[in-house]
Short mmCIF file of C-alpha atoms in Angstrom, two decimals:
data_model
loop_
_atom_site.label_atom_id
_atom_site.label_comp_id
_atom_site.label_asym_id
_atom_site.label_seq_id
_atom_site.Cartn_x
_atom_site.Cartn_y
_atom_site.Cartn_z
CA MET A 1290 160.50 -201.24 -7.42
CA ILE A 1291 156.93 -201.25 -8.55
CA GLU A 1292 155.70 -202.92 -5.37
CA ALA A 1293 157.36 -200.23 -3.28
CA ARG A 1294 155.17 -197.57 -4.84
CA ILE A 1295 151.91 -199.36 -4.06
CA PRO A 1296 150.25 -198.26 -0.82
CA ARG A 1297 148.92 -200.84 1.61
CA PRO A 1298 145.39 -201.99 0.72
CA GLY A 1299 142.73 -199.50 1.71
CA THR A 1300 145.08 -196.55 2.12
CA GLY A 1301 145.60 -195.37 -1.46
CA ALA A 1302 143.68 -193.02 -3.71
CA LYS A 1303 139.90 -193.21 -3.89
CA VAL A 1304 138.75 -194.44 -7.28
CA PHE A 1305 135.50 -194.94 -9.07
CA LEU A 1306 135.47 -197.53 -11.83
CA THR A 1307 132.77 -197.25 -14.44
CA LEU A 1308 131.65 -199.25 -17.42
CA TYR A 1309 130.80 -196.79 -20.15
CA GLY A 1310 127.91 -197.21 -22.52
CA GLN A 1311 125.20 -198.73 -20.36
CA GLY A 1312 122.57 -196.11 -20.99
CA GLN A 1313 122.63 -192.96 -18.91
CA GLU A 1314 123.87 -194.74 -15.83
CA LEU A 1315 127.02 -195.05 -13.79
CA TRP A 1316 127.73 -198.76 -13.80
CA THR A 1317 130.37 -199.82 -11.35
CA CYS A 1318 131.81 -202.85 -9.59
CA GLY A 1319 130.80 -203.69 -6.03
CA GLN A 1320 132.45 -205.63 -3.21
CA ASN A 1321 132.05 -209.11 -4.68
CA SER A 1322 133.56 -208.37 -8.08
CA TYR A 1323 137.02 -209.45 -9.16
CA LEU A 1324 137.65 -205.88 -10.28
CA ASN A 1325 137.14 -204.67 -6.72
CA TYR A 1326 139.78 -207.20 -5.66
CA LEU A 1327 142.07 -205.98 -8.41
CA LEU A 1328 141.67 -202.36 -7.32
CA GLY A 1329 142.42 -203.37 -3.73
CA ARG A 1330 145.54 -205.26 -4.82
CA ALA A 1331 146.69 -202.10 -6.60
CA GLY A 1332 146.33 -200.20 -3.33
CA LEU A 1333 143.28 -198.27 -4.46
CA GLN A 1334 140.04 -197.68 -2.57
CA ASN A 1335 136.98 -198.52 -4.62
CA VAL A 1336 134.29 -196.05 -3.52
CA ALA A 1337 131.57 -198.59 -4.29
CA ALA A 1338 133.22 -201.30 -2.18
CA ASP A 1339 130.68 -201.11 0.64
CA PHE A 1340 128.00 -202.34 -1.72
CA LYS A 1341 127.78 -206.13 -1.53
CA GLY A 1342 127.23 -206.96 -5.13
CA ASN A 1343 128.91 -207.54 -8.41
CA TRP A 1344 127.85 -204.89 -10.89
CA LEU A 1345 125.49 -202.09 -9.96
CA ALA A 1346 124.16 -198.79 -11.28
CA TYR A 1347 125.70 -196.32 -8.85
CA ASN A 1348 123.78 -193.42 -7.39
CA PRO A 1349 125.28 -190.13 -8.68
CA GLU A 1350 124.75 -188.23 -5.42
CA LYS A 1351 126.64 -190.94 -3.58
CA LEU A 1352 129.46 -190.39 -6.05
CA ILE A 1353 129.51 -186.66 -5.29
CA ALA A 1354 129.72 -187.42 -1.57
CA ASP A 1355 132.46 -190.05 -2.14
CA ASN A 1356 134.50 -187.57 -4.19
CA PRO A 1357 136.93 -190.00 -5.87
CA ASP A 1358 140.45 -188.90 -6.90
CA PHE A 1359 140.44 -190.97 -10.08
CA ILE A 1360 137.75 -192.22 -12.40
CA LEU A 1361 138.67 -195.41 -14.20
CA ILE A 1362 136.69 -195.94 -17.37
CA LEU A 1363 136.24 -199.29 -19.02
CA ALA A 1364 135.76 -198.57 -22.70
CA ARG A 1365 136.20 -200.60 -25.84
CA ASN A 1366 138.65 -198.15 -27.39
CA ARG A 1367 140.21 -194.69 -27.06
CA GLN A 1368 137.39 -193.06 -28.95
CA ALA A 1369 134.75 -194.48 -26.61
CA PHE A 1370 136.92 -193.44 -23.67
CA ASN A 1371 137.12 -189.85 -24.93
CA GLN A 1372 133.40 -189.84 -25.44
CA ALA A 1373 132.92 -191.05 -21.87
CA THR A 1374 135.14 -188.32 -20.43
CA ARG A 1375 133.28 -185.67 -22.44
CA TRP A 1376 130.00 -187.04 -21.14
CA LEU A 1377 131.18 -187.01 -17.50
CA GLU A 1378 132.51 -183.46 -17.88
CA SER A 1379 129.19 -182.33 -19.33
CA LEU A 1380 127.27 -183.31 -16.20
CA THR A 1381 126.89 -180.14 -14.16
CA ALA A 1382 126.08 -182.01 -11.00
CA LEU A 1383 129.42 -183.84 -10.97
CA ARG A 1384 131.67 -180.83 -11.73
CA ASP A 1385 133.11 -180.54 -8.20
CA ILE A 1386 134.32 -184.13 -7.95
CA THR A 1387 138.14 -184.06 -7.64
CA ALA A 1388 138.68 -186.57 -10.44
CA ILE A 1389 136.53 -184.60 -12.87
CA LYS A 1390 137.86 -181.17 -11.87
CA ASN A 1391 141.44 -182.37 -12.41
CA LYS A 1392 140.57 -184.52 -15.44
CA ASN A 1393 141.93 -187.59 -13.70
CA PHE A 1394 140.41 -190.11 -16.05
CA ILE A 1395 142.12 -193.42 -16.69
CA PHE A 1396 141.42 -195.58 -19.71
CA LEU A 1397 141.03 -199.29 -19.10
CA ASP A 1398 140.72 -201.56 -22.12
CA GLU A 1399 137.36 -203.29 -21.86
CA ASN A 1400 138.72 -206.33 -23.66
CA LEU A 1401 141.38 -206.81 -21.00
CA PHE A 1402 139.47 -205.83 -17.88
CA SER A 1403 135.94 -207.04 -18.42
CA ARG A 1404 136.74 -210.76 -18.41
CA PHE A 1405 138.08 -212.81 -15.58
CA GLY A 1406 141.04 -214.97 -16.60
CA PRO A 1407 144.80 -215.31 -16.87
CA ARG A 1408 145.09 -211.97 -18.63
CA LEU A 1409 144.08 -210.32 -15.37
CA VAL A 1410 147.79 -210.16 -14.62
CA GLU A 1411 148.22 -207.99 -17.69
CA ALA A 1412 145.26 -205.91 -16.55
CA TYR A 1413 146.90 -205.48 -13.16
CA GLU A 1414 150.10 -204.28 -14.80
CA TRP A 1415 148.15 -201.82 -16.96
CA LEU A 1416 146.37 -200.48 -13.88
CA ILE A 1417 149.57 -200.02 -11.88
CA LYS A 1418 151.32 -198.23 -14.74
CA ALA A 1419 148.35 -195.97 -15.43
CA VAL A 1420 147.80 -194.97 -11.82
CA TYR A 1421 151.34 -194.75 -10.41
CA PHE A 1422 153.47 -194.01 -13.44
CA ALA A 1423 150.94 -191.82 -15.26
CA SER A 1424 151.53 -193.94 -18.30
CA ASN A 1425 148.37 -194.18 -20.25
CA SER A 1426 149.97 -195.75 -23.25
CA GLU A 1427 147.97 -198.92 -23.74
CA GLY A 1428 149.77 -200.69 -20.91
CA LYS A 1429 152.83 -201.57 -22.93
CA MET B 952 82.96 -192.29 -5.94
CA SER B 953 82.44 -189.32 -3.76
CA SER B 954 83.65 -186.68 -6.22
CA ARG B 955 80.09 -185.50 -6.91
CA ARG B 956 79.41 -184.82 -3.26
CA LYS B 957 82.84 -183.45 -2.40
CA PRO B 958 84.30 -181.98 -5.56
CA TRP B 959 87.23 -180.46 -3.67
CA LEU B 960 88.39 -183.77 -2.23
CA PHE B 961 90.27 -185.14 -5.24
CA PRO B 962 92.13 -181.89 -6.11
CA ALA B 963 93.03 -181.44 -2.45
CA ILE B 964 94.44 -184.95 -2.08
CA LEU B 965 96.29 -184.62 -5.39
CA ALA B 966 97.83 -181.29 -4.38
CA LEU B 967 98.90 -182.75 -1.05
CA LEU B 968 100.45 -185.83 -2.69
CA THR B 969 102.28 -183.68 -5.24
CA VAL B 970 103.77 -181.33 -2.66
CA ALA B 971 104.75 -184.28 -0.45
CA ALA B 972 106.36 -186.06 -3.42
CA PHE B 973 108.51 -183.05 -4.28
CA LEU B 974 109.53 -182.36 -0.68
CA LEU B 975 110.54 -185.97 -0.11
CA SER B 976 112.33 -186.17 -3.48
CA VAL B 977 114.52 -183.26 -2.48
CA LYS B 978 115.04 -184.49 1.07
CA ILE B 979 115.59 -188.24 0.68
CA GLY B 980 118.41 -189.90 -1.21
CA ALA B 981 121.57 -191.97 -0.92
CA VAL B 982 123.25 -189.06 0.87
CA ARG B 983 121.48 -188.29 4.13
CA MET B 984 120.85 -184.68 5.04
CA SER B 985 118.70 -182.74 7.48
CA TRP B 986 115.94 -180.29 6.56
CA GLN B 987 118.25 -177.40 7.48
CA GLU B 988 120.88 -178.67 5.05
CA VAL B 989 118.23 -179.08 2.37
CA ARG B 990 117.07 -175.50 2.89
CA ALA B 991 120.64 -174.26 2.80
CA GLY B 992 121.32 -176.24 -0.38
CA LEU B 993 118.25 -174.81 -2.06
CA PHE B 994 118.63 -171.17 -1.16
CA SER B 995 122.10 -170.33 0.06
CA GLY B 996 124.57 -172.86 -1.31
CA GLY B 997 126.22 -175.07 1.26
CA GLN B 998 127.96 -178.39 0.79
CA TYR B 999 124.95 -180.19 -0.71
CA ARG B 1000 124.10 -177.54 -3.27
CA ASP B 1001 125.10 -179.60 -6.32
CA ILE B 1002 123.23 -182.66 -5.11
CA ILE B 1003 120.04 -180.70 -4.51
CA ILE B 1004 120.08 -178.14 -7.30
CA HIS B 1005 121.63 -180.26 -10.06
CA LEU B 1006 120.49 -183.78 -9.21
CA ARG B 1007 117.44 -184.10 -7.01
CA LEU B 1008 115.45 -181.07 -8.11
CA PRO B 1009 115.76 -181.42 -11.91
CA ARG B 1010 115.21 -185.13 -11.57
CA ALA B 1011 111.95 -184.69 -9.65
CA ILE B 1012 110.74 -182.01 -12.06
CA LEU B 1013 111.62 -184.13 -15.09
CA ALA B 1014 109.88 -187.17 -13.60
CA TYR B 1015 106.82 -184.98 -13.08
CA LEU B 1016 106.87 -183.66 -16.65
CA VAL B 1017 107.39 -187.10 -18.19
CA GLY B 1018 104.62 -188.61 -16.06
CA ALA B 1019 102.31 -185.74 -16.97
CA SER B 1020 103.17 -186.04 -20.68
CA LEU B 1021 102.58 -189.78 -20.76
CA ALA B 1022 99.30 -189.54 -18.86
CA LEU B 1023 98.05 -186.70 -21.07
CA SER B 1024 99.08 -188.62 -24.17
CA GLY B 1025 97.24 -191.69 -22.87
CA ALA B 1026 94.12 -189.67 -22.06
CA ILE B 1027 94.10 -188.18 -25.56
CA LEU B 1028 94.55 -191.55 -27.28
CA GLN B 1029 91.93 -193.26 -25.13
CA GLY B 1030 89.49 -190.57 -26.23
CA TYR B 1031 90.71 -190.73 -29.80
CA PHE B 1032 90.15 -194.46 -30.15
CA ARG B 1033 87.17 -194.55 -27.76
CA ASN B 1034 89.00 -197.47 -26.26
CA SER B 1035 90.28 -197.61 -22.71
CA LEU B 1036 93.05 -200.03 -23.69
CA ALA B 1037 94.84 -197.32 -25.65
CA ASP B 1038 98.07 -195.97 -24.22
CA PRO B 1039 100.82 -193.61 -25.48
CA PHE B 1040 102.74 -196.46 -27.08
CA ILE B 1041 99.87 -198.14 -28.91
CA LEU B 1042 100.74 -196.71 -32.31
CA GLY B 1043 104.30 -197.94 -32.14
CA VAL B 1044 106.11 -195.05 -30.44
CA SER B 1045 107.96 -197.43 -28.12
CA SER B 1046 108.82 -199.98 -30.81
CA GLY B 1047 109.94 -197.17 -33.09
CA ALA B 1048 112.08 -195.68 -30.33
CA SER B 1049 113.66 -199.05 -29.53
CA LEU B 1050 114.50 -199.52 -33.18
CA GLY B 1051 116.11 -196.07 -33.31
CA ALA B 1052 118.17 -196.66 -30.18
CA VAL B 1053 119.40 -200.04 -31.40
CA LEU B 1054 120.07 -198.68 -34.87
CA SER B 1055 122.26 -196.00 -33.35
CA LEU B 1056 124.26 -198.70 -31.54
CA GLU B 1057 124.45 -200.84 -34.66
CA LEU B 1058 125.77 -197.96 -36.74
CA GLY B 1059 128.18 -197.04 -33.95
CA LEU B 1060 127.02 -193.44 -33.86
CA THR B 1061 128.71 -191.43 -31.14
CA TRP B 1062 127.79 -187.83 -31.79
CA THR B 1063 125.77 -185.59 -29.50
CA ILE B 1064 123.67 -182.58 -30.48
CA PHE B 1065 122.53 -180.06 -27.85
CA GLY B 1066 123.81 -182.45 -25.23
CA PHE B 1067 121.56 -185.31 -26.32
CA SER B 1068 123.07 -188.56 -27.52
CA SER B 1069 122.62 -190.10 -30.95
CA GLN B 1070 120.53 -192.79 -29.27
CA SER B 1071 118.01 -190.25 -27.97
CA TRP B 1072 117.81 -188.45 -31.29
CA LEU B 1073 117.40 -191.56 -33.38
CA ALA B 1074 114.82 -192.96 -30.97
CA PHE B 1075 112.87 -189.72 -31.18
CA LEU B 1076 113.01 -189.53 -34.97
CA THR B 1077 112.21 -193.17 -35.71
CA SER B 1078 109.25 -193.15 -33.34
CA LEU B 1079 107.81 -190.07 -35.05
CA LEU B 1080 108.53 -191.53 -38.47
CA LEU B 1081 106.85 -194.80 -37.62
CA VAL B 1082 103.66 -193.17 -36.33
CA ALA B 1083 103.56 -190.74 -39.27
CA SER B 1084 103.75 -193.59 -41.78
CA VAL B 1085 101.16 -195.59 -39.87
CA TYR B 1086 98.86 -192.59 -40.04
CA LEU B 1087 99.47 -191.90 -43.72
CA ILE B 1088 98.85 -195.51 -44.65
CA SER B 1089 95.63 -195.90 -42.69
CA GLU B 1090 94.30 -192.45 -43.58
CA ARG B 1091 93.35 -193.67 -47.02
CA ARG B 1092 90.57 -195.69 -45.47
CA ARG B 1093 87.47 -193.59 -45.11
CA LEU B 1094 85.38 -195.90 -42.96
CA ARG B 1095 86.32 -197.10 -39.50
CA GLN B 1096 89.53 -195.18 -39.73
CA GLY B 1097 90.25 -195.40 -36.00
CA GLU B 1098 90.19 -199.17 -36.05
CA SER B 1099 92.38 -199.38 -39.14
CA LEU B 1100 94.85 -196.93 -37.55
CA LEU B 1101 94.99 -198.99 -34.38
CA LEU B 1102 95.63 -202.26 -36.18
CA THR B 1103 98.14 -200.73 -38.59
CA GLY B 1104 99.93 -199.25 -35.58
CA ILE B 1105 100.11 -202.60 -33.84
CA ALA B 1106 101.34 -204.31 -37.02
CA ALA B 1107 103.96 -201.65 -37.70
CA GLY B 1108 105.06 -201.88 -34.06
CA ALA B 1109 105.49 -205.63 -34.41
CA MET B 1110 107.54 -205.09 -37.56
CA ALA B 1111 109.78 -202.56 -35.81
CA SER B 1112 110.21 -204.96 -32.87
CA ALA B 1113 111.16 -207.74 -35.26
CA LEU B 1114 113.81 -205.52 -36.84
CA THR B 1115 115.08 -204.58 -33.39
CA SER B 1116 115.34 -208.24 -32.41
CA PHE B 1117 117.18 -208.99 -35.63
CA LEU B 1118 119.72 -206.21 -35.04
CA LEU B 1119 120.23 -207.31 -31.45
CA PHE B 1120 120.57 -210.91 -32.55
CA ARG B 1121 123.34 -209.94 -34.93
CA ARG B 1122 125.21 -208.03 -32.27
CA ALA B 1123 124.85 -209.65 -28.89
CA ASP B 1124 127.29 -207.20 -27.31
CA ALA B 1125 124.97 -204.29 -28.05
CA TYR B 1126 122.13 -206.05 -26.33
CA GLU B 1127 122.94 -204.96 -22.78
CA GLN B 1128 123.44 -201.36 -23.77
CA ALA B 1129 120.16 -201.27 -25.61
CA VAL B 1130 118.27 -202.90 -22.77
CA PHE B 1131 119.60 -200.45 -20.20
CA TRP B 1132 118.77 -197.53 -22.40
CA LEU B 1133 115.26 -198.76 -23.06
CA LEU B 1134 114.38 -199.60 -19.46
CA GLY B 1135 114.21 -195.93 -18.71
CA SER B 1136 115.85 -193.92 -15.98
CA PHE B 1137 116.10 -190.41 -14.61
CA SER B 1138 119.42 -191.19 -12.95
CA LEU B 1139 121.55 -188.38 -14.37
CA SER B 1140 118.87 -186.12 -15.75
CA GLY B 1141 119.63 -182.45 -15.53
CA TRP B 1142 118.03 -179.16 -16.38
CA LYS B 1143 118.59 -179.50 -20.13
CA GLU B 1144 116.09 -182.37 -20.28
CA VAL B 1145 113.64 -180.29 -18.26
CA TRP B 1146 113.94 -177.33 -20.63
CA LEU B 1147 113.55 -179.60 -23.64
CA ILE B 1148 110.28 -181.10 -22.56
CA LEU B 1149 108.65 -178.28 -20.54
CA PRO B 1150 107.64 -175.88 -23.38
CA TYR B 1151 106.12 -178.58 -25.50
CA PHE B 1152 104.27 -180.12 -22.56
CA LEU B 1153 102.70 -176.78 -21.60
CA LEU B 1154 101.73 -176.07 -25.19
CA ALA B 1155 100.20 -179.54 -25.60
CA LEU B 1156 98.24 -179.18 -22.35
CA ILE B 1157 96.81 -175.80 -23.36
CA VAL B 1158 95.87 -176.96 -26.86
CA ALA B 1159 94.35 -180.20 -25.52
CA GLU B 1160 92.30 -178.25 -22.96
CA TYR B 1161 91.12 -175.80 -25.61
CA PHE B 1162 89.94 -178.53 -27.98
CA ALA B 1163 88.61 -180.85 -25.25
CA PRO B 1164 84.94 -180.09 -26.14
CA GLU B 1165 85.65 -181.37 -29.68
CA MET B 1166 87.04 -184.55 -28.16
CA ASN B 1167 83.77 -184.91 -26.23
CA LEU B 1168 81.90 -184.73 -29.53
CA LEU B 1169 84.22 -187.32 -31.11
CA ALA B 1170 83.29 -189.63 -28.25
CA LEU B 1171 79.79 -189.76 -29.71
CA GLY B 1172 81.11 -191.18 -32.97
CA ASP B 1173 82.52 -189.49 -36.05
CA GLU B 1174 79.21 -189.13 -37.89
CA VAL B 1175 77.42 -187.56 -34.94
CA ALA B 1176 80.38 -185.27 -34.27
CA GLN B 1177 80.42 -184.19 -37.91
CA SER B 1178 76.70 -183.41 -37.85
CA LEU B 1179 77.19 -181.34 -34.69
CA GLY B 1180 79.70 -179.15 -36.48
CA CYS B 1181 82.98 -180.65 -35.34
CA PRO B 1182 85.72 -180.70 -38.00
CA VAL B 1183 86.41 -184.39 -37.41
CA ARG B 1184 89.43 -184.90 -39.62
CA THR B 1185 91.37 -181.83 -38.44
CA THR B 1186 90.56 -182.48 -34.80
CA ARG B 1187 91.66 -186.08 -35.04
CA ARG B 1188 94.90 -185.13 -36.77
CA LEU B 1189 95.63 -182.47 -34.16
CA PHE B 1190 95.07 -184.79 -31.21
CA LEU B 1191 97.09 -187.60 -32.76
CA PHE B 1192 99.96 -185.22 -33.40
CA LEU B 1193 99.85 -183.88 -29.82
CA ALA B 1194 99.76 -187.35 -28.26
CA THR B 1195 102.52 -188.81 -30.42
CA LEU B 1196 104.91 -185.95 -29.86
CA LEU B 1197 104.28 -186.07 -26.09
CA ALA B 1198 105.15 -189.77 -26.05
CA SER B 1199 108.20 -189.36 -28.30
CA PHE B 1200 109.66 -186.56 -26.18
CA SER B 1201 109.17 -188.63 -23.05
CA VAL B 1202 110.91 -191.62 -24.57
CA ALA B 1203 113.78 -189.50 -25.84
CA VAL B 1204 114.57 -188.04 -22.41
CA ALA B 1205 113.71 -190.96 -20.14
CA GLY B 1206 113.40 -194.22 -22.09
CA ILE B 1207 110.28 -196.33 -22.21
CA ILE B 1208 108.22 -196.00 -19.06
CA GLY B 1209 105.15 -198.11 -19.38
CA PHE B 1210 101.82 -198.21 -17.59
CA VAL B 1211 101.55 -194.56 -16.50
CA GLY B 1212 99.84 -193.60 -19.74
CA LEU B 1213 97.38 -196.47 -19.40
CA ILE B 1214 96.29 -196.48 -15.78
CA VAL B 1215 96.39 -192.80 -14.90
CA PRO B 1216 93.80 -191.59 -17.44
CA HIS B 1217 91.70 -194.62 -16.64
CA SER B 1218 91.78 -194.06 -12.89
CA VAL B 1219 91.16 -190.34 -13.30
CA ARG B 1220 88.15 -191.07 -15.50
CA LEU B 1221 86.67 -193.17 -12.70
CA ILE B 1222 87.00 -190.18 -10.39
CA VAL B 1223 86.23 -187.06 -12.43
CA GLY B 1224 84.01 -188.57 -15.11
CA PRO B 1225 84.25 -188.71 -18.90
CA ASP B 1226 84.33 -184.96 -19.72
CA HIS B 1227 87.67 -184.48 -21.46
CA ARG B 1228 88.47 -181.04 -20.12
CA PRO B 1229 88.90 -182.06 -16.46
CA LEU B 1230 90.06 -185.48 -17.62
CA PHE B 1231 93.05 -184.11 -19.56
CA PHE B 1232 93.95 -181.68 -16.80
CA TYR B 1233 93.78 -184.10 -13.89
CA SER B 1234 95.36 -186.94 -15.88
CA ALA B 1235 98.42 -184.77 -16.47
CA LEU B 1236 98.65 -183.69 -12.82
CA THR B 1237 98.08 -187.21 -11.49
CA GLY B 1238 100.55 -188.79 -13.93
CA GLY B 1239 103.19 -186.28 -12.87
CA ALA B 1240 102.68 -186.90 -9.16
CA MET B 1241 102.65 -190.66 -9.67
CA LEU B 1242 105.95 -190.71 -11.53
CA VAL B 1243 107.67 -188.54 -8.91
CA TRP B 1244 106.62 -191.08 -6.26
CA CYS B 1245 107.75 -194.00 -8.42
CA ASP B 1246 111.10 -192.36 -9.10
CA LEU B 1247 111.56 -191.80 -5.38
CA VAL B 1248 111.08 -195.53 -4.80
CA ALA B 1249 113.39 -196.40 -7.73
CA ARG B 1250 116.06 -194.22 -6.17
CA ILE B 1251 115.93 -195.32 -2.54
CA ALA B 1252 114.72 -198.93 -2.54
CA PHE B 1253 118.18 -200.40 -3.17
CA THR B 1254 120.55 -197.57 -2.22
CA PRO B 1255 123.23 -196.92 -3.42
CA SER B 1256 122.09 -198.75 -6.52
CA GLU B 1257 119.09 -197.74 -8.58
CA ILE B 1258 116.42 -199.76 -10.31
CA PRO B 1259 114.72 -198.86 -13.59
CA ILE B 1260 111.63 -196.74 -13.01
CA GLY B 1261 109.53 -198.77 -15.47
CA VAL B 1262 109.76 -201.67 -13.07
CA ILE B 1263 108.27 -199.56 -10.29
CA THR B 1264 105.45 -198.01 -12.30
CA ALA B 1265 104.15 -201.43 -13.26
CA ALA B 1266 104.86 -203.16 -9.94
CA LEU B 1267 103.12 -200.47 -7.87
CA GLY B 1268 100.64 -199.27 -10.46
CA ALA B 1269 99.20 -202.59 -11.53
CA PRO B 1270 97.87 -203.75 -8.12
CA PHE B 1271 96.35 -200.33 -7.48
CA PHE B 1272 94.75 -200.38 -10.90
CA ILE B 1273 93.32 -203.85 -10.39
CA TYR B 1274 91.89 -202.71 -7.06
CA LEU B 1275 90.36 -199.63 -8.61
CA LEU B 1276 88.78 -201.62 -11.43
CA ASN B 1277 87.36 -204.43 -9.38
CA TRP B 1278 86.58 -203.17 -5.93
CA GLN B 1279 85.14 -199.77 -6.67
CA ARG B 1280 81.78 -199.36 -8.32
CA PRO B 1281 82.42 -196.75 -10.99
CA LYS B 1282 79.62 -194.24 -11.31
CA HIS B 1283 80.37 -193.17 -14.83
CA SER B 1284 80.76 -196.01 -17.27
#
């Protein structure tokens, strides 16, 4: 049932994944990261996927041009996530990005997503639920 | 150099480089656009309006102001200490700022005031506090006060760095965050940073220009300056205050950007000579132009990623500085 809702790779919503807290920068995952693979598996298009790298500080004007539908935020807890969304909303330059205009922010638990390992299956489940079932409730 | 024979040459080249830096900063970026689209974005909206008005333009202006502030601060401190090794961070502004930023992470502070993060505020306050205490401690010495101030500053800076290392050692997970903050970047700078730093920069420039003749007297030594009617103590205090606040503001909005404050005043002195009035003025203008160019490189060298601007200032600035020092015969020295 879940699989039926997932679009074929590269056809789903455009997303931007960011790691909050690294200074005043937009850190994201490039083509060679496992998170990019995970996003692809979930039928999402990572806007930073054409950059051949692992982690990179993304250029904000590129983000405006990419205009993602969702912004996925890796944060260590809810509080940090809320802080991150407030910060993104406070940036005048980014106000017209679809994800920010519609407040389409998705919380990803840093503990679960920032390490490669067997728990990636759990992370995958969390991602699917958050994106397709609008359930943001800690992935349970 | 040829500045004596052609006094218009240096200002002309500088003006040209500045205008070119701003035009290219607005035109070039990760998103390609034509000159028509740039003009439309600037004056009549269009699809790239946000990119130009809220990203590229404030970023270029902020880079200019920070570069100008650091260079002016460096020029003041080099005059103050009569030592060409002085730079804006010599009294511990950078170590103090690092300590503040790391402290904010350690304490888990998450508030923002006027749109500036707790990290920026704490960095700003600790850097000012550190320099103020350095000054108050060394002021008690009557003789050779400049030297005592310099050494106390270096020692206090080392102490602050040690504390920073200790805090980072205790919390390895905060390390990355702190490093990225400290490396310095204009990546998402907007108009609020520009409005924060602009008034103080203009004020500092005007005051520094007004009191530049006093700085020229101080260059002769405190005793001589005193006998020529210069209020040594007040003048020194004023210049130290100006320079420190310039450096602290720069660090608070853009992180620690090294080298500009050292090489720009030095290079400008080789061109315009040791008189502090033109020296302050042209240092500020040159520092601004230089940082806009460096930021341009930081932005486009590895598109769509960005590299910290401090890396560029040193990587491009150092070879030029070495060339200037060793291959030109300075007239005034």
